[in-house]
Amino acid sequence: MRPFFVAALALLTLAACGDRSLAPGAVQGALGRVMGQRGQVAQPDLRKTLTPGFIAGFEGPLIYAALPARSVQAGLVPTVRNGSVQQWVTPDGVSVSFDRGVVTATRGLGGDLMSSDLDDVQSALRSGAIQGERVHRYLNQENQLVVRAFKCEYVHTSGGAAQTLVGQIPALFVAETCFDSTGEQFDNEFWVDSAGRVRKSKQWLGPFIGYLETELLKVQ
Amino acid sequence: MRSRIGTIGLSLCLSGALAASAMAQDSAWSRPTLGFSGVPGILDMPTAHSMKDADLTATLGLFDMTGRSTFHFQITPRLSGAFRYAYLDNYKGTGAYYDRSFDLRYLLMEEGRYRPAVTVGLQDFGGTGIYSGEYLVATKTFGNLRATGGIGWGRFGSYNGFTNPLGVLSKSFKTRPDQTGGVTQTGRLDAGQWFRGDAALFGGLEYAVNDRLRLAVEYSSDAYVGETTRMGFDRASPLNFGLNYRFRNGVDMRAAYLYGSTLAVQFSYTLNPKQPNRNPPVLDGGPPPLAVRAPGAAADLGWSQQTNVAGSLRDALAQVLEAEGLALDGFTLRPTKVLVRFRNPGNANSAQSVGRIARTLTVLMPASVEQFEIVPVTANGIAASRVVLQRSDLEELEYAPDGAWQTFARARIEDANAGSLGAEMPGVTVPSFTWGIGPYLQASYFDPDSPIRLDLGVEGTFRYEPSLGLVYSGAVQRRLTGNRVDLRLSGSKLPHVRSDVGLYAAEGQTAMTSLTVAKYFRPGENLYGRVTAGYLEPMFAGLSGELLWKPVNSRLAFGAELNYVKQREFAQGFGLRDYDVITGHASAYYETLNGFHYQLDVGRYLAGDWGATLSVDREFRNGIKVGAFATLTDVPFTTFGEGSFDKGFRFEIPLSAITGSKSTRTIARTIRPVQRDGGARLDVDGRLYNDVREYHQLGLQQQWGRFWR
């Protein structure tokens, strides 16, 4: 009798009053997420596939993106443009929206950057401003939008070049250092070419995402 | 002048430095530990600090001949409550004795630089009185050391007690009335005995070795009178020693040597509903894109001349919605407006569903369609509200920094019946037939012989909706194994409307738990209605009708329910017993902006008693709810029996809040210390209020951060 009750008590939380069919897979998945396990499958390095020949043969614009904190890489292709913001998506439905090269929103990453106010960042990249403010908005676990404001400083270094998968591109290097009142600090990097396009960047997107590294491989 | 400013400046710097060092040590004290009574305490005595707002803690402690399990909830930052279920060996004769008690604590004063935290507490204020006591306690932190001192009455005044200092207010404070009535006196508030009788002092010290380990020593004023006289508990010394180790995942482990005679061990787990897990918020996939129209394209109306455009758009929309986990319920297309009715079978977030439909419409609808009217429909076919959005606003605000709030401000949320458009083309939701087979687990709690009794079996259900709002449904259970049949027979003096649960479990091995036909409808603006007939629940069959008045932007709602039911036979087949009753309630519902929900139901209950129920719930925006209720009727406390009046607490935890990804499953439990026949309400499915308010203004507003997700 006793082992039965132990097992039954384990079922107590799962055999809830909701829908009646118990799908073992769903339960396993839920347990896995609660326990924090994630199946890690070793992926080949995408950078090796993206040779200059491959990129030349690829149809349409292409951005190489990587999330070092999650060991994830992807290629982004553009979808919808809304004003100055261009949305780029991965094959598995994650979208990253760039406002003239600076990430302004993401979807599908978990802990997404919901929206942001980046006017000062644009001034720094294009007009040489050395100080500014960034405002990010995230959802918390109560589905409320939480605002985080960062004070940022910019250092410009001209005459350099961006090392990308399509070779060296002469670009202005802008280093952005930001911090907020909770002690969060991050350092972003932008390489802006003569046409004003961000060729290469490293941008911090949030506490759950970390940095996003991008390289603009193909413009058209 | 200069030197004075200099001195002030210096003292400010010093105080700043002190404050900084105090804060650095605060991390060791970030959350109080819980004592063996399940409330913040040193070891067996309480402390004055409160847990973090909304902390929900479960504690299990064991020592010689006693086991205590407690649920503690920090209801507001100052007020907290606890429910304790204790096991005492041989307390009343031989064998196990189970005791239930409730506590309340209130933080009178927060700890400051110079003043201590002060809390007043009532222990076991409404139970059987074994743990009854009241206390006033103060705690002060000095770096890594925390000192607590307090004065207690009742159980806390039993060791080295002295004449009650409150005796100066009134002579009656000097004596404490005994518990005389036995079992039938249980469950009452006993306010007449609070803070009366001898008082005694208690205190203790806690030392934080690091932010995980704490050592504690205390002087206890609890003489364990009942335990020593009835159970042979050995209270050799008033001093207790112990340590507490805090793990990273919210679990605390405590080991102690109590009263010079027994080792004790305790585990506690703390969950805060505001932050139930460590995962990043919102793990489901991203939304469809928002298609932006070319400038001037909105003027082109040529598409409306083509034949069957509406039909093909409706089909495309139904397909996309299904991929999103939503179901198209109705569709109407005009040159500049579109109406979409949808249902949410996957229980996705309400505002997020509206947002995703809006995005889908921007992709599918021709450019001239400017106004989107999105009507959420409940699972039973009632249109709950109408959200009106302008396409240009969506295009403009997609990347606006404050886009979520601005979209909400520009959206109109109205009654579903208020607009000029009705659904002209049907969706895919009706007719529908669904069925399922799966395991079920049913529990009964706090039987005197066994804390929890379980039945495990297989359940088959079906649901047939031939036309909008007309629902046939039923469920059959087959018990495979369990011990609820061993529940004691009821000795209740009232009609046995709920207390024959043991007989129902015994004869209902195969039970038709419900078989009903129901109609859900909208009688008019702001009105919602339901009529249900058939075998409504395992114990009763009959007719049930409900009417709800709730304007979309109101936090106040009124409802009325009227039922005529007959008691069902124990075998839960088609037979009926003789007992019949007309029951009904008038209800008032009120939700506050900071997550508290109040409900007052006044009317006649199943045993024919008249009275009222007050329920208070704290609701978190991720769906987690914790609440308590109490019912007072014209049934005298002695006639009601053990417990004196119906009361309990309940919680609801959607699995999606704990794991972070979408799920329809919810863990919902209502726990009553005693299930008797007074204040019993009919348990009929499909009550309107909670389904409808999810899509009203306050419900959508609280979730609107998810609109753009």
Short mmCIF file of C-alpha atoms in Angstrom, two decimals, chain B residues 54-266:
data_model
loop_
_atom_site.label_atom_id
_atom_site.label_comp_id
_atom_site.label_asym_id
_atom_site.label_seq_id
_atom_site.Cartn_x
_atom_site.Cartn_y
_atom_site.Cartn_z
CA ALA B 54 3.71 37.05 -1.43
CA ASP B 55 6.18 34.40 -0.21
CA LEU B 56 4.45 31.04 0.05
CA THR B 57 6.21 28.55 2.29
CA ALA B 58 5.62 24.91 3.12
CA THR B 59 7.30 23.53 6.22
CA LEU B 60 7.58 20.04 7.59
CA GLY B 61 9.14 19.52 11.01
CA LEU B 62 9.55 16.41 13.10
CA PHE B 63 10.62 15.70 16.63
CA ASP B 64 9.73 13.39 19.47
CA MET B 65 6.12 12.28 19.00
CA THR B 66 5.23 15.43 17.04
CA GLY B 67 5.12 16.32 13.39
CA ARG B 68 4.08 19.72 12.12
CA SER B 69 3.37 20.72 8.55
CA THR B 70 2.53 24.34 7.89
CA PHE B 71 1.63 26.51 4.94
CA HIS B 72 2.59 30.12 5.48
CA PHE B 73 1.60 32.93 3.10
CA GLN B 74 2.70 36.55 3.29
CA ILE B 75 -0.66 38.03 2.27
CA THR B 76 0.51 41.64 2.27
CA PRO B 77 3.94 43.00 3.23
CA ARG B 78 2.73 43.25 6.84
CA LEU B 79 -0.01 40.65 7.24
CA SER B 80 0.63 36.94 6.99
CA GLY B 81 -1.35 33.83 7.69
CA ALA B 82 -0.53 30.21 8.29
CA PHE B 83 -2.36 26.91 8.27
CA ARG B 84 -0.84 24.17 10.37
CA TYR B 85 -1.56 20.49 10.39
CA ALA B 86 0.09 18.74 13.30
CA TYR B 87 0.46 15.12 14.25
CA LEU B 88 0.68 14.32 17.92
CA ASP B 89 1.26 10.82 19.12
CA ASN B 90 -1.11 9.62 21.85
CA TYR B 91 -2.42 13.08 22.59
CA LYS B 92 -5.95 11.86 23.22
CA GLY B 93 -5.67 8.30 24.33
CA THR B 94 -3.59 6.02 22.16
CA GLY B 95 -2.85 6.46 18.52
CA ALA B 96 -2.29 9.40 16.28
CA TYR B 97 -4.01 12.69 16.89
CA TYR B 98 -4.21 15.29 14.11
CA ASP B 99 -4.70 18.93 14.87
CA ARG B 100 -5.43 21.82 12.52
CA SER B 101 -4.77 25.43 13.39
CA PHE B 102 -4.63 28.85 11.78
CA ASP B 103 -2.25 31.69 12.59
CA LEU B 104 -2.21 35.37 11.81
CA ARG B 105 0.73 37.74 12.19
CA TYR B 106 0.97 41.46 11.68
CA LEU B 107 4.16 43.48 11.40
CA LEU B 108 3.56 46.56 13.50
CA MET B 109 6.90 48.20 12.90
CA GLU B 110 9.65 47.51 10.41
CA GLU B 111 13.22 47.27 11.60
CA GLY B 112 15.07 50.53 11.23
CA ARG B 113 18.54 51.73 12.14
CA TYR B 114 17.71 52.12 15.83
CA ARG B 115 14.35 50.49 16.26
CA PRO B 116 13.57 46.80 16.15
CA ALA B 117 10.98 45.04 14.05
CA VAL B 118 7.83 44.42 16.08
CA THR B 119 5.15 41.88 15.30
CA VAL B 120 1.96 40.79 17.00
CA GLY B 121 0.84 37.25 16.37
CA LEU B 122 -2.12 35.01 17.02
CA GLN B 123 -1.31 31.32 16.99
CA ASP B 124 -4.12 28.80 16.57
CA PHE B 125 -6.81 31.40 16.86
CA GLY B 126 -9.52 29.29 15.36
CA GLY B 127 -8.56 25.65 15.71
CA THR B 128 -8.99 23.09 18.43
CA GLY B 129 -6.92 25.13 20.80
CA ILE B 130 -3.91 22.90 21.40
CA TYR B 131 -1.49 25.51 20.09
CA SER B 132 -3.42 28.59 21.17
CA GLY B 133 -1.24 31.50 22.08
CA GLU B 134 -0.64 35.14 21.36
CA TYR B 135 2.61 37.07 21.34
CA LEU B 136 4.25 40.40 20.84
CA VAL B 137 7.83 40.07 19.69
CA ALA B 138 10.67 42.38 18.67
CA THR B 139 13.78 41.54 16.68
CA LYS B 140 16.88 43.64 16.05
CA THR B 141 19.84 42.92 13.85
CA PHE B 142 23.41 43.81 14.80
CA GLY B 143 25.61 42.88 11.89
CA ASN B 144 25.81 39.10 11.85
CA LEU B 145 23.87 38.74 15.08
CA ARG B 146 20.14 38.96 15.45
CA ALA B 147 18.43 39.21 18.83
CA THR B 148 14.77 38.50 19.52
CA GLY B 149 12.75 39.11 22.64
CA GLY B 150 9.06 38.88 23.23
CA ILE B 151 6.19 38.38 25.59
CA GLY B 152 3.56 35.72 25.06
CA TRP B 153 0.24 34.56 26.37
CA GLY B 154 -1.56 31.24 26.30
CA ARG B 155 0.91 28.59 25.20
CA PHE B 156 3.67 31.17 25.13
CA GLY B 157 2.89 32.15 28.70
CA SER B 158 2.97 28.70 30.23
CA TYR B 159 6.59 28.51 31.45
CA ASN B 160 7.78 30.88 34.15
CA GLY B 161 4.66 32.94 33.67
CA PHE B 162 3.76 36.01 35.65
CA THR B 163 0.57 37.95 36.17
CA ASN B 164 -0.62 39.45 32.95
CA PRO B 165 0.64 43.03 32.64
CA LEU B 166 -2.51 43.78 30.67
CA GLY B 167 -4.34 43.16 33.93
CA VAL B 168 -3.99 46.87 34.58
CA LEU B 169 -6.50 47.47 31.80
CA SER B 170 -9.09 45.07 33.09
CA LYS B 171 -9.24 42.32 35.69
CA SER B 172 -10.59 39.86 33.13
CA PHE B 173 -7.18 39.82 31.43
CA LYS B 174 -5.66 38.00 34.37
CA THR B 175 -7.44 34.71 33.73
CA ARG B 176 -7.73 32.66 30.59
CA PRO B 177 -10.91 30.65 29.97
CA ASP B 178 -10.30 26.96 29.37
CA GLN B 179 -11.32 25.00 26.37
CA THR B 180 -14.36 23.20 27.75
CA GLY B 181 -16.60 22.20 24.92
CA GLY B 182 -14.60 19.50 23.23
CA VAL B 183 -14.85 18.82 19.58
CA THR B 184 -17.97 20.90 18.97
CA GLN B 185 -16.24 24.00 20.26
CA THR B 186 -13.56 23.76 17.65
CA GLY B 187 -13.14 26.12 14.79
CA ARG B 188 -14.41 29.25 16.42
CA LEU B 189 -12.59 32.50 16.74
CA ASP B 190 -12.28 32.39 20.54
CA ALA B 191 -11.51 36.12 20.57
CA GLY B 192 -12.55 36.17 24.15
CA GLN B 193 -9.38 34.44 25.25
CA TRP B 194 -6.80 36.44 23.29
CA PHE B 195 -4.05 38.02 25.39
CA ARG B 196 -5.58 36.70 28.57
CA GLY B 197 -4.02 34.71 31.34
CA ASP B 198 -0.43 34.61 32.53
CA ALA B 199 2.27 36.04 30.36
CA ALA B 200 5.90 34.99 30.01
CA LEU B 201 9.04 36.22 28.32
CA PHE B 202 10.94 34.41 25.60
CA GLY B 203 13.89 35.28 23.47
CA GLY B 204 16.79 34.07 21.46
CA LEU B 205 19.85 34.82 19.40
CA GLU B 206 20.68 33.96 15.81
CA TYR B 207 24.13 34.15 14.31
CA ALA B 208 24.71 34.16 10.57
CA VAL B 209 27.97 32.36 9.89
CA ASN B 210 27.60 33.12 6.17
CA ASP B 211 24.65 33.67 3.90
CA ARG B 212 23.74 29.98 4.06
CA LEU B 213 24.31 28.83 7.62
CA ARG B 214 22.73 30.22 10.75
CA LEU B 215 23.15 29.13 14.33
CA ALA B 216 20.46 29.76 16.91
CA VAL B 217 19.87 29.48 20.63
CA GLU B 218 16.61 30.37 22.31
CA TYR B 219 14.85 30.45 25.63
CA SER B 220 11.35 29.08 25.22
CA SER B 221 8.38 30.11 27.34
CA ASP B 222 6.27 27.24 26.06
CA ALA B 223 5.95 24.66 28.80
CA TYR B 224 4.45 22.00 26.48
CA VAL B 225 1.84 21.37 29.18
CA GLY B 226 -0.39 19.24 26.98
CA GLU B 227 2.45 17.18 25.58
CA THR B 228 4.09 16.52 28.92
CA THR B 229 0.89 15.48 30.71
CA ARG B 230 -0.73 13.49 27.93
CA MET B 231 2.06 12.19 25.75
CA GLY B 232 4.89 11.84 28.19
CA PHE B 233 7.00 14.44 26.41
CA ASP B 234 10.12 15.24 28.40
CA ARG B 235 10.65 18.97 28.74
CA ALA B 236 13.93 18.96 30.55
CA SER B 237 15.15 22.46 29.76
CA PRO B 238 13.81 25.72 28.35
CA LEU B 239 16.83 26.15 26.12
CA ASN B 240 16.85 25.11 22.49
CA PHE B 241 19.83 24.96 20.14
CA GLY B 242 19.83 24.58 16.42
CA LEU B 243 21.23 25.45 13.05
CA ASN B 244 19.62 26.29 9.72
CA TYR B 245 21.15 25.68 6.31
CA ARG B 246 19.76 27.41 3.27
CA PHE B 247 20.13 25.81 -0.12
CA ARG B 248 20.18 27.79 -3.32
CA ASN B 249 16.84 26.60 -4.65
CA GLY B 250 14.60 27.88 -1.84
CA VAL B 251 14.90 24.86 0.44
CA ASP B 252 15.90 25.32 4.06
CA MET B 253 17.06 22.52 6.26
CA ARG B 254 17.12 22.82 10.01
CA ALA B 255 18.41 20.59 12.76
CA ALA B 256 17.91 21.32 16.44
CA TYR B 257 18.10 19.94 19.95
CA LEU B 258 14.92 20.98 21.69
CA TYR B 259 14.01 21.19 25.36
CA GLY B 260 17.01 19.17 26.42
CA SER B 261 15.41 15.96 25.33
CA THR B 262 14.79 15.58 21.63
CA LEU B 263 16.45 16.03 18.30
CA ALA B 264 14.39 17.82 15.71
CA VAL B 265 14.65 18.19 11.96
CA GLN B 266 12.75 20.43 9.58
#
